[in-house]
Amino acid sequence: MAKKTVVSFRLNGVETDVMVEPRELLIHALREQCVHTGPHIGCDTSHCGACTVDFNGKSVKSCTVLTVQAEGAEIITIEGMAQGGELHALQEGFMQEHALQCGFCTPGMITRAYRLLKENPSPTDEEVRYWMAGNLCRCTGYQNIVKAVQYAARKLRGEAVETSHPLLEEAGKPSEPVTA
Amino acid sequence: MIPRPFEYHAPTSLNDAVKLLGDLGAEAKLLAGGHSLLPMMKLRFAEPAHLIDLGRIDALRGIGIDGQVIRIGAMTTENELVWSELLQQHCPLLVEAARLISDPQVRYMGTIGGDISHGDPGNDHPALMICLDATFVLRGPQGERTVKAVDGFFLGTYTTALAPDEILTEIRIPIPAEGSGWCYAKLKRKTGDFATAATAVLLRMKGGQVEDVSIALTNVADTALKARDAEGHLRGKRLDEAAIGEAARLAMAICQPAEDLRGNVEYKTAMAGEMTRRALRTAASRVH
């Protein structure tokens, strides 16, 4: 076993130290040492993107980065998206547009979309699909994920947002008192 | 998923990296973007005792122009190629092709130098480098040497002319002639997959005839291939369907693909022909 070393990075704005063997993957340090268990593991061939985190301004698959490579890095995970209890526009968009079902791909999807919208605040649907192609989803068929990213893009641009989903729009309103 | 244990080194200068590699020898592997090496280590196909991370050597990054040559640092990432206005202006073939490599996350990490050094026939840069007549700068303990992509850099599956103590530091690409047509036609099962077959074309026309053409094939042999007979057939000819068809036939004649889940020998060979026809037609449409 190779000697363990201390690796220091900022995780969602918080100075963080972990002690790892060089072979330890970043996803394992995040989940097991930092207990940020939002990023998930969906494959072992770097395809699925469930482990995506924002790493020095890049979307990376944290299953294919060594923790020791994160020395001095700025890392954002799904746990860092909401601010002061307010959901990020993407989290709200995924909820409003019904863009998740089992929720396993969602942390990686949202973290990837976060960087995509920083790089391209007004993507076409085709651009959303192309630049989200590193993230697999088993449940949604992607259609509503595209809508959710567009919802968030509109909100982040300061435009009026409304869900394209009639039932969810209803659910977002104050509920009527239920009478027997 | 879990690699074997290894020692990790993160030199901050090229000299230190070369020295480390010289000292550690065959026990060590260079870590670039890590998106071929780490997957192999996670499956225990590769079990190096030392990793030398090149990620902290700034001198290995960047895209610039030096006279008539585009110089690309080996650690330049695929997305940096995709977003490069300099490449879009002077070498759009490389931009078009980089967009077809893997997926966004992988392109943030994977590097052009790693794609080339890996020597995987499935990778796209080897054929592109052959098509673009690139030269590779290799740095070892004895200093620097250069090897052209077409002159036997790619020796076999996962085997290149890189010596165990050498680092690919830079890729030099002659700027394609003004008005050249280009295309990278890639058949794949889905986004992010390696090619079933792909063809890179760079084309120059003069007076309605092919003045020069460069054609290279991806993933239809144990290395990327330069389709010399196809090129030779086209030079000095009008680029009509008969000439394109014959060039595709000559390209197919040098294919020796490996049968796998992407298809058998006949299918991959036929697709190499079809990608060659499409790449030639598209390149012709882009000549100006």
CSV table of C-alpha atoms in Angstrom, one decimal:
chain,number,residue,atom,x,y,z
A,1,MET,CA,0.0,0.0,0.0
A,2,ALA,CA,1.4,3.4,-1.0
A,3,LYS,CA,1.8,6.0,1.6
A,4,LYS,CA,-1.2,8.2,2.3
A,5,THR,CA,-1.0,12.0,1.7
A,6,VAL,CA,-3.0,14.9,2.8
A,7,VAL,CA,-4.9,16.7,-0.1
A,8,SER,CA,-6.5,20.1,0.5
A,9,PHE,CA,-9.2,21.6,-1.7
A,10,ARG,CA,-12.2,23.9,-1.4
A,11,LEU,CA,-15.5,21.9,-1.4
A,12,ASN,CA,-18.6,24.1,-2.0
A,13,GLY,CA,-16.6,27.0,-0.6
A,14,VAL,CA,-15.3,25.2,2.5
A,15,GLU,CA,-11.6,24.4,3.0
A,16,THR,CA,-11.4,20.7,3.2
A,17,ASP,CA,-8.6,18.2,3.9
A,18,VAL,CA,-8.6,14.5,3.2
A,19,MET,CA,-6.0,11.9,3.7
A,20,VAL,CA,-5.8,9.4,0.8
A,21,GLU,CA,-3.8,6.8,-1.0
A,22,PRO,CA,-2.8,8.1,-4.4
A,23,ARG,CA,-5.0,5.5,-6.0
A,24,GLU,CA,-8.2,6.8,-4.3
A,25,LEU,CA,-10.7,8.2,-6.8
A,26,LEU,CA,-12.1,11.6,-6.2
A,27,ILE,CA,-15.7,10.3,-6.2
A,28,HIS,CA,-14.8,8.0,-3.3
A,29,ALA,CA,-13.1,10.8,-1.3
A,30,LEU,CA,-16.2,13.0,-1.8
A,31,ARG,CA,-18.7,10.3,-0.9
A,32,GLU,CA,-16.8,8.4,1.8
A,33,GLN,CA,-14.6,11.0,3.5
A,34,CYS,CA,-16.5,14.3,2.9
A,35,VAL,CA,-19.9,12.5,3.1
A,36,HIS,CA,-21.1,14.4,0.1
A,37,THR,CA,-23.1,11.5,-1.2
A,38,GLY,CA,-25.0,13.4,-3.9
A,39,PRO,CA,-22.5,12.5,-6.7
A,40,HIS,CA,-23.2,8.9,-7.6
A,41,ILE,CA,-21.4,6.0,-9.2
A,42,GLY,CA,-23.2,4.5,-12.2
A,43,CYS,CA,-20.5,2.7,-14.1
A,44,ASP,CA,-16.8,1.8,-14.1
A,45,THR,CA,-16.0,2.9,-17.7
A,46,SER,CA,-16.4,6.7,-17.4
A,47,HIS,CA,-19.5,6.8,-19.5
A,48,CYS,CA,-22.5,7.7,-17.3
A,49,GLY,CA,-21.5,11.0,-15.7
A,50,ALA,CA,-23.4,10.4,-12.5
A,51,CYS,CA,-20.3,11.3,-10.6
A,52,THR,CA,-19.9,14.7,-12.4
A,53,VAL,CA,-18.7,17.6,-10.2
A,54,ASP,CA,-17.5,21.0,-11.1
A,55,PHE,CA,-13.7,21.0,-10.8
A,56,ASN,CA,-11.8,24.3,-11.3
A,57,GLY,CA,-14.5,25.5,-13.6
A,58,LYS,CA,-14.7,22.3,-15.6
A,59,SER,CA,-17.3,19.5,-15.5
A,60,VAL,CA,-15.4,16.4,-14.7
A,61,LYS,CA,-16.3,12.8,-14.0
A,62,SER,CA,-14.9,12.4,-10.5
A,63,CYS,CA,-14.6,8.6,-11.0
A,64,THR,CA,-11.8,9.4,-13.5
A,65,VAL,CA,-9.9,11.8,-11.4
A,66,LEU,CA,-7.5,10.9,-8.6
A,67,THR,CA,-8.1,12.7,-5.3
A,68,VAL,CA,-4.4,13.7,-5.3
A,69,GLN,CA,-5.0,15.6,-8.5
A,70,ALA,CA,-7.5,17.8,-6.6
A,71,GLU,CA,-4.7,19.5,-4.5
A,72,GLY,CA,-5.7,23.2,-4.4
A,73,ALA,CA,-8.8,22.6,-6.5
A,74,GLU,CA,-12.1,24.4,-6.3
A,75,ILE,CA,-14.9,21.8,-6.3
A,76,ILE,CA,-18.6,22.2,-6.5
A,77,THR,CA,-21.1,19.4,-6.0
A,78,ILE,CA,-24.8,19.2,-6.0
A,79,GLU,CA,-24.7,19.9,-2.2
A,80,GLY,CA,-23.3,23.4,-3.1
A,81,MET,CA,-26.0,24.4,-5.5
A,82,ALA,CA,-28.7,25.7,-3.2
A,83,GLN,CA,-27.8,29.0,-1.5
A,84,GLY,CA,-29.4,30.1,1.8
A,85,GLY,CA,-32.1,27.4,1.5
A,86,GLU,CA,-33.1,28.7,-2.0
A,87,LEU,CA,-32.9,26.1,-4.7
A,88,HIS,CA,-30.7,26.9,-7.7
A,89,ALA,CA,-32.6,27.6,-10.9
A,90,LEU,CA,-31.6,24.2,-12.2
A,91,GLN,CA,-32.9,22.4,-9.2
A,92,GLU,CA,-36.2,24.3,-9.5
A,93,GLY,CA,-36.2,23.6,-13.2
A,94,PHE,CA,-35.7,19.9,-12.7
A,95,MET,CA,-38.6,19.9,-10.2
A,96,GLN,CA,-40.9,22.0,-12.3
A,97,GLU,CA,-40.3,20.2,-15.6
A,98,HIS,CA,-40.4,16.7,-14.0
A,99,ALA,CA,-36.8,16.1,-15.2
A,100,LEU,CA,-36.0,13.3,-12.6
A,101,GLN,CA,-37.6,10.1,-11.5
A,102,CYS,CA,-35.2,7.9,-9.6
A,103,GLY,CA,-32.9,10.8,-9.0
A,104,PHE,CA,-29.7,8.8,-9.4
A,105,CYS,CA,-28.4,10.8,-12.4
A,106,THR,CA,-29.8,14.1,-11.2
A,107,PRO,CA,-26.8,15.4,-9.1
A,108,GLY,CA,-24.5,14.8,-12.1
A,109,MET,CA,-27.0,16.2,-14.6
A,110,ILE,CA,-27.5,19.4,-12.6
A,111,THR,CA,-23.8,19.9,-11.9
A,112,ARG,CA,-23.0,19.4,-15.6
A,113,ALA,CA,-25.9,21.8,-16.7
A,114,TYR,CA,-24.5,24.4,-14.2
A,115,ARG,CA,-21.2,24.6,-16.1
A,116,LEU,CA,-23.0,24.4,-19.5
A,117,LEU,CA,-25.2,27.4,-18.7
A,118,LYS,CA,-22.2,29.4,-17.5
A,119,GLU,CA,-20.5,28.8,-20.8
A,120,ASN,CA,-23.6,29.2,-22.9
A,121,PRO,CA,-26.4,31.0,-21.2
A,122,SER,CA,-28.8,30.7,-24.2
A,123,PRO,CA,-28.3,27.2,-25.6
A,124,THR,CA,-30.6,25.8,-28.3
A,125,ASP,CA,-32.2,22.4,-27.4
A,126,GLU,CA,-29.7,20.8,-29.8
A,127,GLU,CA,-26.8,22.4,-27.9
A,128,VAL,CA,-28.2,21.3,-24.6
A,129,ARG,CA,-28.4,17.7,-25.9
A,130,TYR,CA,-24.9,17.8,-27.4
A,131,TRP,CA,-23.3,19.4,-24.3
A,132,MET,CA,-25.1,17.1,-21.9
A,133,ALA,CA,-24.1,14.0,-23.8
A,134,GLY,CA,-21.7,12.8,-21.1
A,135,ASN,CA,-24.6,12.2,-18.7
A,136,LEU,CA,-26.8,9.1,-19.0
A,137,CYS,CA,-30.3,8.8,-17.6
A,138,ARG,CA,-32.3,5.6,-17.4
A,139,CYS,CA,-35.6,7.1,-16.4
A,140,THR,CA,-36.6,10.3,-18.2
A,141,GLY,CA,-35.8,9.8,-21.8
A,142,TYR,CA,-34.0,13.2,-21.6
A,143,GLN,CA,-36.9,15.3,-23.1
A,144,ASN,CA,-37.8,16.8,-19.7
A,145,ILE,CA,-34.2,17.3,-18.8
A,146,VAL,CA,-33.8,19.5,-21.9
A,147,LYS,CA,-36.9,21.5,-20.8
A,148,ALA,CA,-35.5,21.8,-17.3
A,149,VAL,CA,-32.2,23.2,-18.5
A,150,GLN,CA,-34.1,25.7,-20.7
A,151,TYR,CA,-36.3,26.6,-17.7
A,152,ALA,CA,-33.2,27.3,-15.7
A,153,ALA,CA,-31.5,29.2,-18.5
A,154,ARG,CA,-34.6,31.5,-18.8
A,155,LYS,CA,-34.6,32.1,-15.0
A,156,LEU,CA,-30.9,32.8,-14.9
A,157,ARG,CA,-31.3,35.3,-17.8
A,158,GLY,CA,-33.8,37.1,-15.7
A,159,GLU,CA,-36.8,36.1,-17.9
A,160,ALA,CA,-40.2,35.0,-16.7
A,161,VAL,CA,-40.4,31.2,-16.1
A,162,GLU,CA,-43.3,28.9,-16.1
A,163,THR,CA,-43.4,25.2,-16.2
A,164,SER,CA,-44.4,23.5,-19.5
A,165,HIS,CA,-46.0,20.7,-17.3
A,166,PRO,CA,-49.7,21.4,-16.7
A,167,LEU,CA,-50.0,19.2,-13.6
A,168,LEU,CA,-46.9,20.6,-12.0
A,169,GLU,CA,-48.0,24.1,-12.6
A,170,GLU,CA,-51.2,23.3,-10.7
A,171,ALA,CA,-49.1,21.7,-7.9
A,172,GLY,CA,-47.0,24.8,-7.6
A,173,LYS,CA,-50.1,26.9,-6.7
A,174,PRO,CA,-51.4,27.2,-3.1
A,175,SER,CA,-53.6,24.2,-2.6
A,176,GLU,CA,-57.4,24.5,-2.1
A,177,PRO,CA,-58.7,23.3,1.3
A,178,VAL,CA,-59.8,19.7,0.9
A,179,THR,CA,-63.4,19.0,1.9
A,180,ALA,CA,-64.7,15.5,2.6
B,1,MET,CA,-13.2,0.3,-10.3
B,2,ILE,CA,-10.3,0.1,-7.8
B,3,PRO,CA,-6.8,0.6,-9.3
B,4,ARG,CA,-3.7,-1.2,-7.9
B,5,PRO,CA,-1.7,1.0,-5.5
B,6,PHE,CA,1.0,3.2,-7.0
B,7,GLU,CA,3.2,6.2,-6.1
B,8,TYR,CA,2.1,9.6,-7.4
B,9,HIS,CA,4.4,12.4,-8.6
B,10,ALA,CA,3.4,15.9,-9.7
B,11,PRO,CA,6.4,17.6,-11.2
B,12,THR,CA,5.9,21.3,-12.1
B,13,SER,CA,8.5,21.6,-14.8
B,14,LEU,CA,9.2,19.5,-18.0
B,15,ASN,CA,12.8,19.0,-16.9
B,16,ASP,CA,11.7,17.4,-13.6
B,17,ALA,CA,9.2,15.2,-15.4
B,18,VAL,CA,11.8,14.0,-17.9
B,19,LYS,CA,14.2,13.3,-15.1
B,20,LEU,CA,11.6,11.4,-13.0
B,21,LEU,CA,10.6,9.3,-16.1
B,22,GLY,CA,14.2,8.5,-16.7
B,23,ASP,CA,14.8,7.5,-13.1
B,24,LEU,CA,11.7,5.4,-12.7
B,25,GLY,CA,11.9,3.8,-16.1
B,26,ALA,CA,9.3,1.2,-17.3
B,27,GLU,CA,7.7,1.2,-13.8
B,28,ALA,CA,6.2,4.6,-14.4
B,29,LYS,CA,3.4,5.9,-16.6
B,30,LEU,CA,2.7,9.5,-17.6
B,31,LEU,CA,-0.7,10.8,-16.4
B,32,ALA,CA,-2.2,13.4,-18.8
B,33,GLY,CA,-6.0,13.8,-18.8
B,34,GLY,CA,-6.2,10.3,-17.4
B,35,HIS,CA,-9.3,9.3,-19.4
B,36,SER,CA,-7.6,6.3,-21.0
B,37,LEU,CA,-5.0,5.4,-18.4
B,38,LEU,CA,-7.2,5.6,-15.3
B,39,PRO,CA,-10.0,3.5,-16.9
B,40,MET,CA,-7.4,0.8,-17.8
B,41,MET,CA,-6.0,1.0,-14.2
B,42,LYS,CA,-9.5,0.7,-12.7
B,43,LEU,CA,-10.0,-2.5,-14.7
B,44,ARG,CA,-6.4,-3.6,-13.8
B,45,PHE,CA,-5.4,-3.8,-17.4
B,46,ALA,CA,-2.6,-1.4,-16.5
B,47,GLU,CA,-0.8,-1.6,-13.2
B,48,PRO,CA,2.0,1.0,-13.2
B,49,ALA,CA,4.0,1.4,-9.9
B,50,HIS,CA,4.4,5.1,-10.4
B,51,LEU,CA,2.2,7.8,-12.0
B,52,ILE,CA,3.9,11.0,-13.2
B,53,ASP,CA,1.2,13.7,-13.5
B,54,LEU,CA,1.9,16.2,-16.2
B,55,GLY,CA,-1.1,18.4,-15.2
B,56,ARG,CA,1.0,21.0,-13.3
B,57,ILE,CA,3.3,21.8,-16.2
B,58,ASP,CA,1.9,24.9,-17.8
B,59,ALA,CA,4.5,24.8,-20.6
B,60,LEU,CA,2.7,21.8,-22.1
B,61,ARG,CA,-0.5,23.7,-22.7
B,62,GLY,CA,-1.7,26.1,-25.3
B,63,ILE,CA,-2.3,26.7,-29.0
B,64,GLY,CA,-0.3,29.2,-31.0
B,65,ILE,CA,1.0,30.0,-34.5
B,66,ASP,CA,4.7,30.1,-35.4
B,67,GLY,CA,5.2,31.2,-39.0
B,68,GLN,CA,3.3,28.6,-41.1
B,69,VAL,CA,2.9,26.1,-38.3
B,70,ILE,CA,0.3,25.6,-35.7
B,71,ARG,CA,1.9,24.6,-32.4
B,72,ILE,CA,-0.3,22.7,-29.8
B,73,GLY,CA,1.0,21.8,-26.4
B,74,ALA,CA,0.5,18.1,-25.7
B,75,MET,CA,-1.6,18.8,-22.6
B,76,THR,CA,-4.1,21.0,-24.4
B,77,THR,CA,-7.5,19.5,-23.8
B,78,GLU,CA,-10.1,18.5,-26.4
B,79,ASN,CA,-12.5,21.2,-25.4
B,80,GLU,CA,-9.7,23.8,-25.8
B,81,LEU,CA,-9.4,22.5,-29.4
B,82,VAL,CA,-13.2,22.7,-29.9
B,83,TRP,CA,-13.3,26.3,-28.6
B,84,SER,CA,-10.1,27.6,-30.3
B,85,GLU,CA,-10.9,30.5,-32.6
B,86,LEU,CA,-7.4,30.1,-34.0
B,87,LEU,CA,-8.0,26.5,-35.0
B,88,GLN,CA,-11.5,27.3,-36.3
B,89,GLN,CA,-9.8,29.9,-38.6
B,90,HIS,CA,-6.7,28.0,-39.6
B,91,CYS,CA,-7.5,24.3,-39.1
B,92,PRO,CA,-11.3,23.7,-38.9
B,93,LEU,CA,-10.8,19.9,-39.5
B,94,LEU,CA,-9.3,19.6,-36.1
B,95,VAL,CA,-12.3,21.4,-34.5
B,96,GLU,CA,-14.9,19.4,-36.4
B,97,ALA,CA,-13.1,16.2,-35.3
B,98,ALA,CA,-12.6,17.1,-31.7
B,99,ARG,CA,-16.3,17.8,-31.4
B,100,LEU,CA,-16.8,14.1,-32.3
B,101,ILE,CA,-14.5,12.8,-29.6
B,102,SER,CA,-16.1,11.4,-26.5
B,103,ASP,CA,-18.3,13.7,-24.4
B,104,PRO,CA,-18.1,17.1,-22.8
B,105,GLN,CA,-16.6,15.9,-19.4
B,106,VAL,CA,-14.1,13.7,-21.1
B,107,ARG,CA,-13.1,16.6,-23.4
B,108,TYR,CA,-12.4,18.9,-20.4
B,109,MET,CA,-9.8,16.4,-19.3
B,110,GLY,CA,-8.6,14.3,-22.2
B,111,THR,CA,-5.6,15.9,-24.1
B,112,ILE,CA,-4.5,15.8,-27.7
B,113,GLY,CA,-1.1,14.5,-26.6
B,114,GLY,CA,-2.6,11.7,-24.6
B,115,ASP,CA,-5.0,10.7,-27.4
B,116,ILE,CA,-1.9,10.5,-29.8
B,117,SER,CA,0.5,8.8,-27.3
B,118,HIS,CA,-2.1,6.1,-26.3
B,119,GLY,CA,-1.8,4.6,-29.7
B,120,ASP,CA,-5.3,3.2,-29.7
B,121,PRO,CA,-6.6,2.6,-33.2
B,122,GLY,CA,-10.0,3.7,-31.9
B,123,ASN,CA,-8.7,7.2,-31.1
B,124,ASP,CA,-9.4,9.9,-33.6
B,125,HIS,CA,-6.3,12.1,-33.4
B,126,PRO,CA,-3.9,9.6,-35.0
B,127,ALA,CA,-5.7,9.7,-38.4
B,128,LEU,CA,-6.2,13.4,-38.1
B,129,MET,CA,-2.5,13.9,-37.4
B,130,ILE,CA,-1.6,11.7,-40.4
B,131,CYS,CA,-4.1,13.6,-42.6
B,132,LEU,CA,-2.7,17.0,-41.4
B,133,ASP,CA,0.9,15.9,-41.8
B,134,ALA,CA,1.7,16.7,-38.1
B,135,THR,CA,5.1,16.5,-36.5
B,136,PHE,CA,5.5,15.4,-32.9
B,137,VAL,CA,8.1,16.8,-30.6
B,138,LEU,CA,9.5,14.1,-28.3
B,139,ARG,CA,11.6,15.0,-25.3
B,140,GLY,CA,13.8,12.5,-23.5
B,141,PRO,CA,17.0,12.6,-21.3
B,142,GLN,CA,19.1,13.1,-24.4
B,143,GLY,CA,17.1,16.1,-25.5
B,144,GLU,CA,14.5,16.6,-28.2
B,145,ARG,CA,13.7,14.9,-31.4
B,146,THR,CA,10.9,15.2,-33.9
B,147,VAL,CA,8.9,12.4,-35.6
B,148,LYS,CA,6.3,12.9,-38.3
B,149,ALA,CA,2.9,11.2,-37.8
B,150,VAL,CA,3.1,9.7,-41.3
B,151,ASP,CA,6.6,8.4,-40.9
B,152,GLY,CA,5.9,5.5,-38.7
B,153,PHE,CA,5.0,7.1,-35.4
B,154,PHE,CA,2.0,4.7,-35.0
B,155,LEU,CA,3.5,1.3,-34.9
B,156,GLY,CA,0.7,-1.0,-33.7
B,157,THR,CA,-2.1,-1.2,-31.3
B,158,TYR,CA,-1.0,0.9,-28.2
B,159,THR,CA,2.5,1.1,-29.7
B,160,THR,CA,4.1,4.3,-31.0
B,161,ALA,CA,7.6,5.5,-31.7
B,162,LEU,CA,7.7,7.1,-28.2
B,163,ALA,CA,10.5,5.6,-26.2
B,164,PRO,CA,9.7,4.6,-22.5
B,165,ASP,CA,11.8,7.6,-21.3
B,166,GLU,CA,10.2,10.2,-23.7
B,167,ILE,CA,7.4,12.7,-23.4
B,168,LEU,CA,5.4,14.0,-26.3
B,169,THR,CA,5.5,17.7,-25.6
B,170,GLU,CA,4.1,19.4,-28.7
B,171,ILE,CA,2.2,18.8,-31.9
B,172,ARG,CA,3.2,20.9,-35.0
B,173,ILE,CA,0.7,21.1,-37.8
B,174,PRO,CA,1.5,23.0,-41.1
B,175,ILE,CA,-1.4,25.4,-41.7
B,176,PRO,CA,-3.5,24.0,-44.4
B,177,ALA,CA,-3.5,26.0,-47.6
B,178,GLU,CA,-6.0,28.8,-47.9
B,179,GLY,CA,-9.2,27.6,-49.4
B,180,SER,CA,-8.6,23.9,-48.6
B,181,GLY,CA,-11.7,21.7,-48.1
B,182,TRP,CA,-11.8,19.4,-45.1
B,183,CYS,CA,-14.0,16.8,-43.4
B,184,TYR,CA,-13.9,14.2,-40.7
B,185,ALA,CA,-16.7,11.7,-41.3
B,186,LYS,CA,-17.1,9.3,-38.4
B,187,LEU,CA,-19.6,6.5,-38.1
B,188,LYS,CA,-20.3,5.6,-34.4
B,189,ARG,CA,-23.0,3.7,-32.5
B,190,LYS,CA,-23.7,6.7,-30.2
B,191,THR,CA,-22.2,9.9,-28.9
B,192,GLY,CA,-19.0,9.1,-27.1
B,193,ASP,CA,-18.2,5.8,-28.8
B,194,PHE,CA,-15.1,5.1,-30.8
B,195,ALA,CA,-15.5,5.0,-34.5
B,196,THR,CA,-16.8,1.9,-36.3
B,197,ALA,CA,-15.0,3.6,-39.2
B,198,ALA,CA,-14.0,7.2,-39.9
B,199,THR,CA,-12.2,9.1,-42.6
B,200,ALA,CA,-10.3,12.4,-42.4
B,201,VAL,CA,-9.8,14.4,-45.6
B,202,LEU,CA,-7.9,17.6,-46.5
B,203,LEU,CA,-8.4,18.7,-50.1
B,204,ARG,CA,-7.0,21.4,-52.3
B,205,MET,CA,-8.5,22.0,-55.8
B,206,LYS,CA,-7.1,24.0,-58.7
B,207,GLY,CA,-8.8,24.6,-62.0
B,208,GLY,CA,-11.5,22.0,-61.3
B,209,GLN,CA,-9.0,19.3,-60.5
B,210,VAL,CA,-7.6,17.8,-57.3
B,211,GLU,CA,-4.3,19.6,-56.7
B,212,ASP,CA,-3.6,17.7,-53.5
B,213,VAL,CA,-5.5,15.5,-51.2
B,214,SER,CA,-4.7,13.8,-47.9
B,215,ILE,CA,-6.8,10.9,-46.7
B,216,ALA,CA,-6.5,9.0,-43.4
B,217,LEU,CA,-8.6,6.2,-41.9
B,218,THR,CA,-9.6,5.6,-38.2
B,219,ASN,CA,-10.2,2.2,-36.5
B,220,VAL,CA,-10.0,0.0,-39.5
B,221,ALA,CA,-6.6,-1.5,-38.8
B,222,ASP,CA,-4.2,-1.9,-35.9
B,223,THR,CA,-3.1,1.7,-36.5
B,224,ALA,CA,-4.5,4.7,-38.2
B,225,LEU,CA,-3.8,4.5,-42.0
B,226,LYS,CA,-2.8,6.9,-44.7
B,227,ALA,CA,-4.7,6.0,-47.8
B,228,ARG,CA,-1.9,6.7,-50.3
B,229,ASP,CA,-3.3,4.8,-53.2
B,230,ALA,CA,-6.6,6.6,-52.9
B,231,GLU,CA,-4.8,9.9,-52.7
B,232,GLY,CA,-2.7,9.1,-55.7
B,233,HIS,CA,-5.7,8.1,-57.8
B,234,LEU,CA,-7.4,11.5,-57.1
B,235,ARG,CA,-4.4,13.9,-57.8
B,236,GLY,CA,-4.9,15.8,-61.0
B,237,LYS,CA,-8.4,14.4,-61.6
B,238,ARG,CA,-11.8,16.0,-61.5
B,239,LEU,CA,-13.5,15.0,-58.3
B,240,ASP,CA,-16.5,13.3,-59.9
B,241,GLU,CA,-18.5,10.3,-58.5
B,242,ALA,CA,-16.4,7.9,-60.5
B,243,ALA,CA,-13.1,9.2,-59.0
B,244,ILE,CA,-14.6,9.3,-55.5
B,245,GLY,CA,-15.9,5.7,-55.9
B,246,GLU,CA,-12.5,4.5,-57.0
B,247,ALA,CA,-10.7,6.3,-54.2
B,248,ALA,CA,-13.1,4.7,-51.7
B,249,ARG,CA,-12.4,1.3,-53.2
B,250,LEU,CA,-8.6,1.9,-52.9
B,251,ALA,CA,-9.1,3.0,-49.3
B,252,MET,CA,-11.1,-0.1,-48.5
B,253,ALA,CA,-8.3,-2.2,-50.0
B,254,ILE,CA,-5.9,-1.3,-47.2
B,255,CYS,CA,-8.4,-1.9,-44.3
B,256,GLN,CA,-7.7,-4.7,-41.9
B,257,PRO,CA,-10.3,-4.0,-39.2
B,258,ALA,CA,-10.7,-6.1,-36.1
B,259,GLU,CA,-14.0,-7.8,-35.7
B,260,ASP,CA,-15.8,-6.8,-32.5
B,261,LEU,CA,-19.2,-5.6,-31.2
B,262,ARG,CA,-19.0,-2.7,-33.7
B,263,GLY,CA,-19.2,-5.1,-36.6
B,264,ASN,CA,-17.3,-7.7,-38.7
B,265,VAL,CA,-14.5,-7.2,-41.1
B,266,GLU,CA,-16.7,-6.8,-44.2
B,267,TYR,CA,-19.0,-4.2,-42.5
B,268,LYS,CA,-16.2,-2.0,-41.1
B,269,THR,CA,-14.4,-2.1,-44.5
B,270,ALA,CA,-17.5,-1.1,-46.3
B,271,MET,CA,-18.1,1.7,-43.8
B,272,ALA,CA,-14.6,2.9,-44.3
B,273,GLY,CA,-15.4,3.2,-48.0
B,274,GLU,CA,-18.6,5.0,-47.3
B,275,MET,CA,-17.0,7.4,-44.8
B,276,THR,CA,-14.3,8.1,-47.4
B,277,ARG,CA,-17.0,8.9,-50.1
B,278,ARG,CA,-18.8,11.2,-47.6
B,279,ALA,CA,-15.6,12.9,-46.4
B,280,LEU,CA,-14.5,13.6,-50.0
B,281,ARG,CA,-17.9,15.0,-51.0
B,282,THR,CA,-18.1,17.2,-48.0
B,283,ALA,CA,-14.5,18.4,-48.3
B,284,ALA,CA,-15.2,19.2,-52.0
B,285,SER,CA,-18.2,21.3,-51.0
B,286,ARG,CA,-16.1,23.3,-48.6
B,287,VAL,CA,-13.3,24.2,-51.0
B,288,HIS,CA,-13.3,27.9,-51.7
